[in-house]
Each structure stands twice: as C-alpha cells, then as structure tokens.
Amino acid sequence: VITLYHCARARSFRVLWMLEELRLPYELRMLPFPPRVFAKEYLQVNPLGTIPLLLDGDVRMTESSAIGHYLAGRHPDSGMALAPDEPGYADYLNLVSFGEATLTFPLAIMMRYTRVEPEPRRLPQAVEDYRRFFLGRLRAVDQRLQAGNEHLCGGRFTAADVSVGYALLFAEVVGIRGDLPPAVQAYLDRLKAREGFLRAVAAERSGEAALGIAGLL
Ligand SMILES: N[C@@H](CCC(=O)N[C@@H](CS)C(=O)NCC(=O)O)C(=O)O
C-alpha cells in the first residue's frame, strides 16, 4: 500500500489530492511542520527532511509534481496524465513542472520571509519582489483560462491542474488571492469545489486532529 508523509497545507497536499482524485488506498502519515525541527526521527526516513515522501513498494519519491505525474501515469484510465503519443503531451509535462519549479518557489520565499523566519530576519523587499515575480509568471496560466479553457491542458482535469492548482492555493495561504486575475480566481474556485479536492481536505483535517497540532503554514 502507498504511504504518504505529509504536513498540513504543504506541497505534499498535491500528492494527497492526486490520491483522492484517483481514489487509491493509502496510509497518511502526518507530521508537524517543519519535520526537521519537530519530528527529528523523520530524518532517518527522509534525510532531506522535506515532505512529501511517497513510498510505493520499492518506489521512493520526494518531488510533489513528479509524484502526481507518476500516480497519473500508473492509472491511465483516469485520464489524469496525457500519454506520450497524445497531442499536447509536452505541454502537459511542462505545466506539471511549471506549477512547482516556476510558480511555487517564489511563494515559498514569500512564506519564509513573512511567517517562518523570526521577525529580525524578515525581508519585505524579497516578499514584494517575489510577489511580482509570481504574478508575472502567472500570466501564462491566465492566458489559457482567458481563452475559455476549463482546464489547463488536454481538455480535461489532469495532474497539471493539481500541480498548478496547489500553487494557487498556496497563493491564498500567503495572502495574495486578491492579486490573482479574475479568470484564475474562478479556476481556483472550480478546483476547490471538486469532490477529490474536498476528500483530500477532509483527510488532511482528520490527520491533523489525530496529530493534535495545527501546522505552522
Ligand atoms: N520541490 C519539492 C519541495 C519539497 C519541500 O521543500 N517541501 C517543504 C514544504 S512545502 C518542506 O518540506 N520544508 C521543510 C523544510 O525545508 O524543513 C516538492 O515539490 O515536493
């Protein structure tokens, strides 16, 4: 059975969301954030100290967007991955990576220098610069949605929507929902109304309650 190590509202939510969309059985192991400080024993399981960690038989993965693509590819009937010989495959793969490598990292910098670091180490200039960086890169997503697409690619809901969708959720968490263009806000609301998304939120909440902590994020 699949095991997922997860912290509430962190990037590992992508994986939880994928597992619920695909309706796969899994064991959820919730950790306090950041695990390297509050769950030091986790470093023996994952020396990086980061979440997600996905274990699936001999498979061991730590990159949330790649895990989404992996799970989708293993369950082709779901349609959540585009097949390599399908038109738009390269576009799909690019978006899967774009959600993490281009859209999430500036938000992680914003989070770090507004909430995670102690007051004297906070950097308002970095927060503002990376807010602008994020909004600039987001134009690529806005253009797709403005063209009337309900999903980002392939004409259906895929792991690319989960990858980019998590970045939009994270934008809400860092407090810049109001900066998202209207078409992007509407897209985010559509994603949040999905049954798979709601199941993932419920799984996270019960995991968090069992842990007896509220995540820092
Ligand atoms: N690129 C990785 C990033 C993983 C990552 O850095 N996760 C953060 C949480 S969102 C983490 O575990 N931080 C804890 C730490 O750095 O100690 C992914 O997409 O999964």
mmCIF file of C-alpha atoms and ligand atoms in Angstrom:
data_model
loop_
_atom_site.group_PDB
_atom_site.id
_atom_site.type_symbol
_atom_site.label_atom_id
_atom_site.label_comp_id
_atom_site.label_asym_id
_atom_site.label_seq_id
_atom_site.Cartn_x
_atom_site.Cartn_y
_atom_site.Cartn_z
ATOM 1 C CA VAL A 1 0.000 0.000 0.000
ATOM 2 C CA ILE A 2 1.116 3.560 -0.711
ATOM 3 C CA THR A 3 2.453 5.599 2.227
ATOM 4 C CA LEU A 4 2.455 9.409 2.114
ATOM 5 C CA TYR A 5 4.304 11.635 4.587
ATOM 6 C CA HIS A 6 2.521 14.960 4.690
ATOM 7 C CA CYS A 7 2.332 18.278 6.553
ATOM 8 C CA ALA A 8 -0.906 20.252 6.503
ATOM 9 C CA ARG A 9 -1.179 22.668 3.575
ATOM 10 C CA ALA A 10 2.367 21.957 2.352
ATOM 11 C CA ARG A 11 3.333 20.836 -1.155
ATOM 12 C CA SER A 12 2.619 17.250 -0.192
ATOM 13 C CA PHE A 13 -1.047 18.281 -0.482
ATOM 14 C CA ARG A 14 -0.593 17.791 -4.241
ATOM 15 C CA VAL A 15 0.006 14.101 -3.615
ATOM 16 C CA LEU A 16 -2.889 13.741 -1.168
ATOM 17 C CA TRP A 17 -5.158 15.434 -3.725
ATOM 18 C CA MET A 18 -3.963 13.102 -6.501
ATOM 19 C CA LEU A 19 -4.521 10.028 -4.312
ATOM 20 C CA GLU A 20 -8.081 11.161 -3.564
ATOM 21 C CA GLU A 21 -8.853 12.068 -7.181
ATOM 22 C CA LEU A 22 -7.624 8.614 -8.219
ATOM 23 C CA ARG A 23 -9.407 7.012 -5.238
ATOM 24 C CA LEU A 24 -6.326 4.960 -4.358
ATOM 25 C CA PRO A 25 -5.858 3.316 -0.970
ATOM 26 C CA TYR A 26 -3.027 4.909 1.033
ATOM 27 C CA GLU A 27 -1.684 5.379 4.522
ATOM 28 C CA LEU A 28 -1.320 9.024 5.555
ATOM 29 C CA ARG A 29 1.458 9.898 7.965
ATOM 30 C CA MET A 30 1.037 13.465 9.135
ATOM 31 C CA LEU A 31 3.994 15.363 10.556
ATOM 32 C CA PRO A 32 4.290 18.722 12.323
ATOM 33 C CA PHE A 33 5.938 21.468 10.235
ATOM 34 C CA PRO A 34 8.864 21.664 9.764
ATOM 35 C CA PRO A 35 9.570 17.987 10.448
ATOM 36 C CA ARG A 36 13.353 18.527 10.678
ATOM 37 C CA VAL A 37 12.674 20.564 13.864
ATOM 38 C CA PHE A 38 9.524 18.968 15.314
ATOM 39 C CA ALA A 39 9.859 15.347 14.135
ATOM 40 C CA LYS A 40 13.614 14.750 14.046
ATOM 41 C CA GLU A 41 13.120 10.980 13.712
ATOM 42 C CA TYR A 42 11.713 11.671 10.228
ATOM 43 C CA LEU A 43 15.269 12.477 9.050
ATOM 44 C CA GLN A 44 16.001 8.764 9.292
ATOM 45 C CA VAL A 45 13.188 8.080 6.842
ATOM 46 C CA ASN A 46 13.982 11.042 4.591
ATOM 47 C CA PRO A 47 17.400 12.673 5.114
ATOM 48 C CA LEU A 48 16.204 15.703 3.094
ATOM 49 C CA GLY A 49 13.735 16.395 5.897
ATOM 50 C CA THR A 50 11.168 17.566 3.325
ATOM 51 C CA ILE A 51 7.662 16.438 2.573
ATOM 52 C CA PRO A 52 6.220 14.860 0.548
ATOM 53 C CA LEU A 53 7.788 11.458 0.763
ATOM 54 C CA LEU A 54 5.908 8.772 -1.146
ATOM 55 C CA LEU A 55 6.656 5.092 -0.625
ATOM 56 C CA ASP A 56 5.072 2.605 -3.021
ATOM 57 C CA GLY A 57 6.749 -0.795 -2.870
ATOM 58 C CA ASP A 58 10.332 -0.148 -3.987
ATOM 59 C CA VAL A 59 9.396 3.313 -5.256
ATOM 60 C CA ARG A 60 10.571 6.286 -3.190
ATOM 61 C CA MET A 61 9.846 9.833 -4.386
ATOM 62 C CA THR A 62 10.199 13.314 -2.854
ATOM 63 C CA GLU A 63 9.064 15.735 -5.594
ATOM 64 C CA SER A 64 5.360 16.528 -5.378
ATOM 65 C CA SER A 65 4.750 17.318 -9.061
ATOM 66 C CA ALA A 66 6.718 14.311 -10.286
ATOM 67 C CA ILE A 67 4.740 12.113 -7.869
ATOM 68 C CA GLY A 68 1.500 13.451 -9.347
ATOM 69 C CA HIS A 69 2.653 12.548 -12.840
ATOM 70 C CA TYR A 70 3.843 9.130 -11.613
ATOM 71 C CA LEU A 71 0.489 8.294 -9.994
ATOM 72 C CA ALA A 72 -1.480 9.537 -13.000
ATOM 73 C CA GLY A 73 0.708 7.539 -15.385
ATOM 74 C CA ARG A 74 0.243 4.376 -13.331
ATOM 75 C CA HIS A 75 -3.528 4.771 -13.655
ATOM 76 C CA PRO A 76 -4.004 5.677 -17.311
ATOM 77 C CA ASP A 77 -7.749 5.023 -17.227
ATOM 78 C CA SER A 78 -8.143 8.086 -15.016
ATOM 79 C CA GLY A 79 -7.027 10.324 -17.896
ATOM 80 C CA MET A 80 -5.072 12.374 -15.363
ATOM 81 C CA ALA A 81 -1.856 12.099 -17.389
ATOM 82 C CA LEU A 82 -1.580 12.769 -21.101
ATOM 83 C CA ALA A 83 0.015 9.837 -22.923
ATOM 84 C CA PRO A 84 3.389 10.452 -24.605
ATOM 85 C CA ASP A 85 1.831 9.904 -28.032
ATOM 86 C CA GLU A 86 -1.127 12.189 -27.334
ATOM 87 C CA PRO A 87 -1.203 15.729 -28.800
ATOM 88 C CA GLY A 88 -0.327 18.216 -26.072
ATOM 89 C CA TYR A 89 1.817 15.776 -24.090
ATOM 90 C CA ALA A 90 4.824 18.121 -23.982
ATOM 91 C CA ASP A 91 2.567 20.995 -22.948
ATOM 92 C CA TYR A 92 1.104 18.846 -20.145
ATOM 93 C CA LEU A 93 4.530 17.802 -18.872
ATOM 94 C CA ASN A 94 5.725 21.401 -18.986
ATOM 95 C CA LEU A 95 2.772 22.531 -16.878
ATOM 96 C CA VAL A 96 3.309 19.750 -14.319
ATOM 97 C CA SER A 97 6.804 21.116 -13.755
ATOM 98 C CA PHE A 98 5.796 24.792 -14.125
ATOM 99 C CA GLY A 99 3.429 24.518 -11.142
ATOM 100 C CA GLU A 100 6.287 23.677 -8.807
ATOM 101 C CA ALA A 101 9.519 24.955 -10.325
ATOM 102 C CA THR A 102 8.229 28.327 -11.563
ATOM 103 C CA LEU A 103 5.053 29.123 -9.597
ATOM 104 C CA THR A 104 5.580 27.630 -6.144
ATOM 105 C CA PHE A 105 9.156 28.631 -5.399
ATOM 106 C CA PRO A 106 8.512 32.427 -5.324
ATOM 107 C CA LEU A 107 5.582 31.795 -2.964
ATOM 108 C CA ALA A 108 7.809 29.699 -0.711
ATOM 109 C CA ILE A 109 10.184 32.669 -0.474
ATOM 110 C CA MET A 110 7.242 34.931 0.417
ATOM 111 C CA MET A 111 6.092 32.484 3.102
ATOM 112 C CA ARG A 112 9.564 32.178 4.558
ATOM 113 C CA TYR A 113 10.161 35.915 4.879
ATOM 114 C CA THR A 114 6.700 36.801 6.155
ATOM 115 C CA ARG A 115 5.921 33.965 8.575
ATOM 116 C CA VAL A 116 8.579 31.325 9.020
ATOM 117 C CA GLU A 117 11.673 33.377 9.831
ATOM 118 C CA PRO A 118 11.808 35.259 13.147
ATOM 119 C CA GLU A 119 10.992 38.982 12.925
ATOM 120 C CA PRO A 120 14.574 40.342 12.662
ATOM 121 C CA ARG A 121 15.268 38.102 9.640
ATOM 122 C CA ARG A 122 12.161 39.087 7.670
ATOM 123 C CA LEU A 123 12.741 40.677 4.265
ATOM 124 C CA PRO A 124 9.868 42.849 2.990
ATOM 125 C CA GLN A 125 11.794 43.640 -0.202
ATOM 126 C CA ALA A 126 12.175 39.957 -1.070
ATOM 127 C CA VAL A 127 8.481 39.376 -0.339
ATOM 128 C CA GLU A 128 7.422 42.169 -2.683
ATOM 129 C CA ASP A 129 9.902 41.208 -5.430
ATOM 130 C CA TYR A 130 8.795 37.573 -5.442
ATOM 131 C CA ARG A 131 5.112 38.534 -5.324
ATOM 132 C CA ARG A 132 5.683 40.419 -8.579
ATOM 133 C CA PHE A 133 7.739 37.550 -9.971
ATOM 134 C CA PHE A 134 4.900 35.110 -9.233
ATOM 135 C CA LEU A 135 2.228 37.348 -10.759
ATOM 136 C CA GLY A 136 4.343 37.859 -13.889
ATOM 137 C CA ARG A 137 4.803 34.110 -14.419
ATOM 138 C CA LEU A 138 1.115 33.515 -13.706
ATOM 139 C CA ARG A 139 0.203 35.327 -16.943
ATOM 140 C CA ALA A 140 0.913 32.087 -18.800
ATOM 141 C CA VAL A 141 -1.880 30.416 -16.814
ATOM 142 C CA ASP A 142 -4.257 33.374 -17.076
ATOM 143 C CA GLN A 143 -3.961 33.406 -20.877
ATOM 144 C CA ARG A 144 -5.009 29.767 -21.123
ATOM 145 C CA LEU A 145 -8.022 30.343 -18.914
ATOM 146 C CA GLN A 146 -8.992 33.570 -20.670
ATOM 147 C CA ALA A 147 -9.056 31.595 -23.906
ATOM 148 C CA GLY A 148 -12.064 29.790 -22.409
ATOM 149 C CA ASN A 149 -10.388 26.581 -21.245
ATOM 150 C CA GLU A 150 -11.908 24.963 -18.182
ATOM 151 C CA HIS A 151 -8.690 23.021 -17.510
ATOM 152 C CA LEU A 152 -5.081 23.873 -18.294
ATOM 153 C CA CYS A 153 -4.447 21.268 -20.978
ATOM 154 C CA GLY A 154 -5.741 18.164 -22.708
ATOM 155 C CA GLY A 155 -9.362 19.329 -22.434
ATOM 156 C CA ARG A 156 -9.724 17.548 -19.078
ATOM 157 C CA PHE A 157 -8.630 17.576 -15.439
ATOM 158 C CA THR A 158 -5.031 16.305 -15.145
ATOM 159 C CA ALA A 159 -2.015 16.228 -12.839
ATOM 160 C CA ALA A 160 -1.077 19.597 -14.421
ATOM 161 C CA ASP A 161 -4.174 21.134 -12.782
ATOM 162 C CA VAL A 162 -3.134 19.633 -9.447
ATOM 163 C CA SER A 163 0.411 20.958 -9.787
ATOM 164 C CA VAL A 164 -0.598 24.495 -10.773
ATOM 165 C CA GLY A 165 -3.729 24.402 -8.581
ATOM 166 C CA TYR A 166 -1.644 23.798 -5.479
ATOM 167 C CA ALA A 167 0.445 26.900 -6.285
ATOM 168 C CA LEU A 168 -2.794 28.926 -6.447
ATOM 169 C CA LEU A 169 -3.913 27.521 -3.105
ATOM 170 C CA PHE A 170 -0.540 28.446 -1.669
ATOM 171 C CA ALA A 171 -1.009 31.987 -3.059
ATOM 172 C CA GLU A 172 -4.180 32.160 -0.965
ATOM 173 C CA VAL A 173 -2.282 30.943 2.094
ATOM 174 C CA VAL A 174 0.350 33.681 1.671
ATOM 175 C CA GLY A 175 -2.490 36.200 1.413
ATOM 176 C CA ILE A 176 -2.411 37.293 -2.223
ATOM 177 C CA ARG A 177 -5.649 35.785 -3.567
ATOM 178 C CA GLY A 178 -6.832 39.316 -4.339
ATOM 179 C CA ASP A 179 -3.886 39.750 -6.738
ATOM 180 C CA LEU A 180 -4.926 36.780 -8.873
ATOM 181 C CA PRO A 181 -6.644 37.727 -12.166
ATOM 182 C CA PRO A 182 -10.435 37.012 -12.188
ATOM 183 C CA ALA A 183 -10.172 34.027 -14.554
ATOM 184 C CA VAL A 184 -7.526 32.478 -12.285
ATOM 185 C CA GLN A 185 -9.652 33.034 -9.167
ATOM 186 C CA ALA A 186 -12.621 31.377 -10.899
ATOM 187 C CA TYR A 187 -10.411 28.437 -11.940
ATOM 188 C CA LEU A 188 -9.156 28.047 -8.359
ATOM 189 C CA ASP A 189 -12.742 28.023 -7.090
ATOM 190 C CA ARG A 190 -13.661 25.311 -9.617
ATOM 191 C CA LEU A 191 -10.748 23.196 -8.419
ATOM 192 C CA LYS A 192 -11.716 23.684 -4.769
ATOM 193 C CA ALA A 193 -15.259 22.507 -5.472
ATOM 194 C CA ARG A 194 -14.077 19.137 -6.825
ATOM 195 C CA GLU A 195 -15.051 16.104 -4.790
ATOM 196 C CA GLY A 196 -11.498 14.769 -4.875
ATOM 197 C CA PHE A 197 -10.211 18.064 -3.504
ATOM 198 C CA LEU A 198 -12.794 18.085 -0.711
ATOM 199 C CA ARG A 199 -11.926 14.493 0.210
ATOM 200 C CA ALA A 200 -8.240 15.466 0.412
ATOM 201 C CA VAL A 201 -9.049 18.423 2.678
ATOM 202 C CA ALA A 202 -11.123 16.147 4.931
ATOM 203 C CA ALA A 203 -8.313 13.555 5.084
ATOM 204 C CA GLU A 204 -5.837 16.285 5.996
ATOM 205 C CA ARG A 205 -8.115 17.636 8.730
ATOM 206 C CA SER A 206 -8.630 14.252 10.356
ATOM 207 C CA GLY A 207 -4.892 13.543 10.108
ATOM 208 C CA GLU A 208 -4.163 16.882 11.723
ATOM 209 C CA ALA A 209 -6.671 16.275 14.505
ATOM 210 C CA ALA A 210 -5.074 12.895 15.185
ATOM 211 C CA LEU A 211 -1.680 14.574 15.362
ATOM 212 C CA GLY A 212 -3.003 17.078 17.883
ATOM 213 C CA ILE A 213 -1.220 20.035 16.319
ATOM 214 C CA ALA A 214 -2.038 22.794 13.912
ATOM 215 C CA GLY A 215 0.591 23.163 11.170
ATOM 216 C CA LEU A 216 2.609 26.345 11.074
ATOM 217 C CA LEU A 217 1.702 27.018 7.427
HETATM 218 N N1 LIG B 1 10.237 20.608 -4.807
HETATM 219 C C1 LIG B 1 9.752 19.840 -3.684
HETATM 220 C C2 LIG B 1 9.812 20.722 -2.454
HETATM 221 C C3 LIG B 1 9.605 19.962 -1.179
HETATM 222 C C4 LIG B 1 9.710 20.905 0.002
HETATM 223 O O1 LIG B 1 10.652 21.708 0.101
HETATM 224 N N2 LIG B 1 8.716 20.845 0.901
HETATM 225 C C5 LIG B 1 8.691 21.783 2.010
HETATM 226 C C6 LIG B 1 7.283 22.037 2.457
HETATM 227 S S1 LIG B 1 6.215 22.780 1.288
HETATM 228 C C7 LIG B 1 9.399 21.207 3.207
HETATM 229 O O2 LIG B 1 9.345 20.015 3.416
HETATM 230 N N3 LIG B 1 10.005 22.057 4.023
HETATM 231 C C8 LIG B 1 10.532 21.636 5.272
HETATM 232 C C9 LIG B 1 11.961 22.047 5.450
HETATM 233 O O3 LIG B 1 12.553 22.580 4.499
HETATM 234 O O4 LIG B 1 12.476 21.781 6.517
HETATM 235 C C10 LIG B 1 8.339 19.355 -3.967
HETATM 236 O O5 LIG B 1 7.669 19.876 -4.854
HETATM 237 O O6 LIG B 1 7.876 18.412 -3.324
#
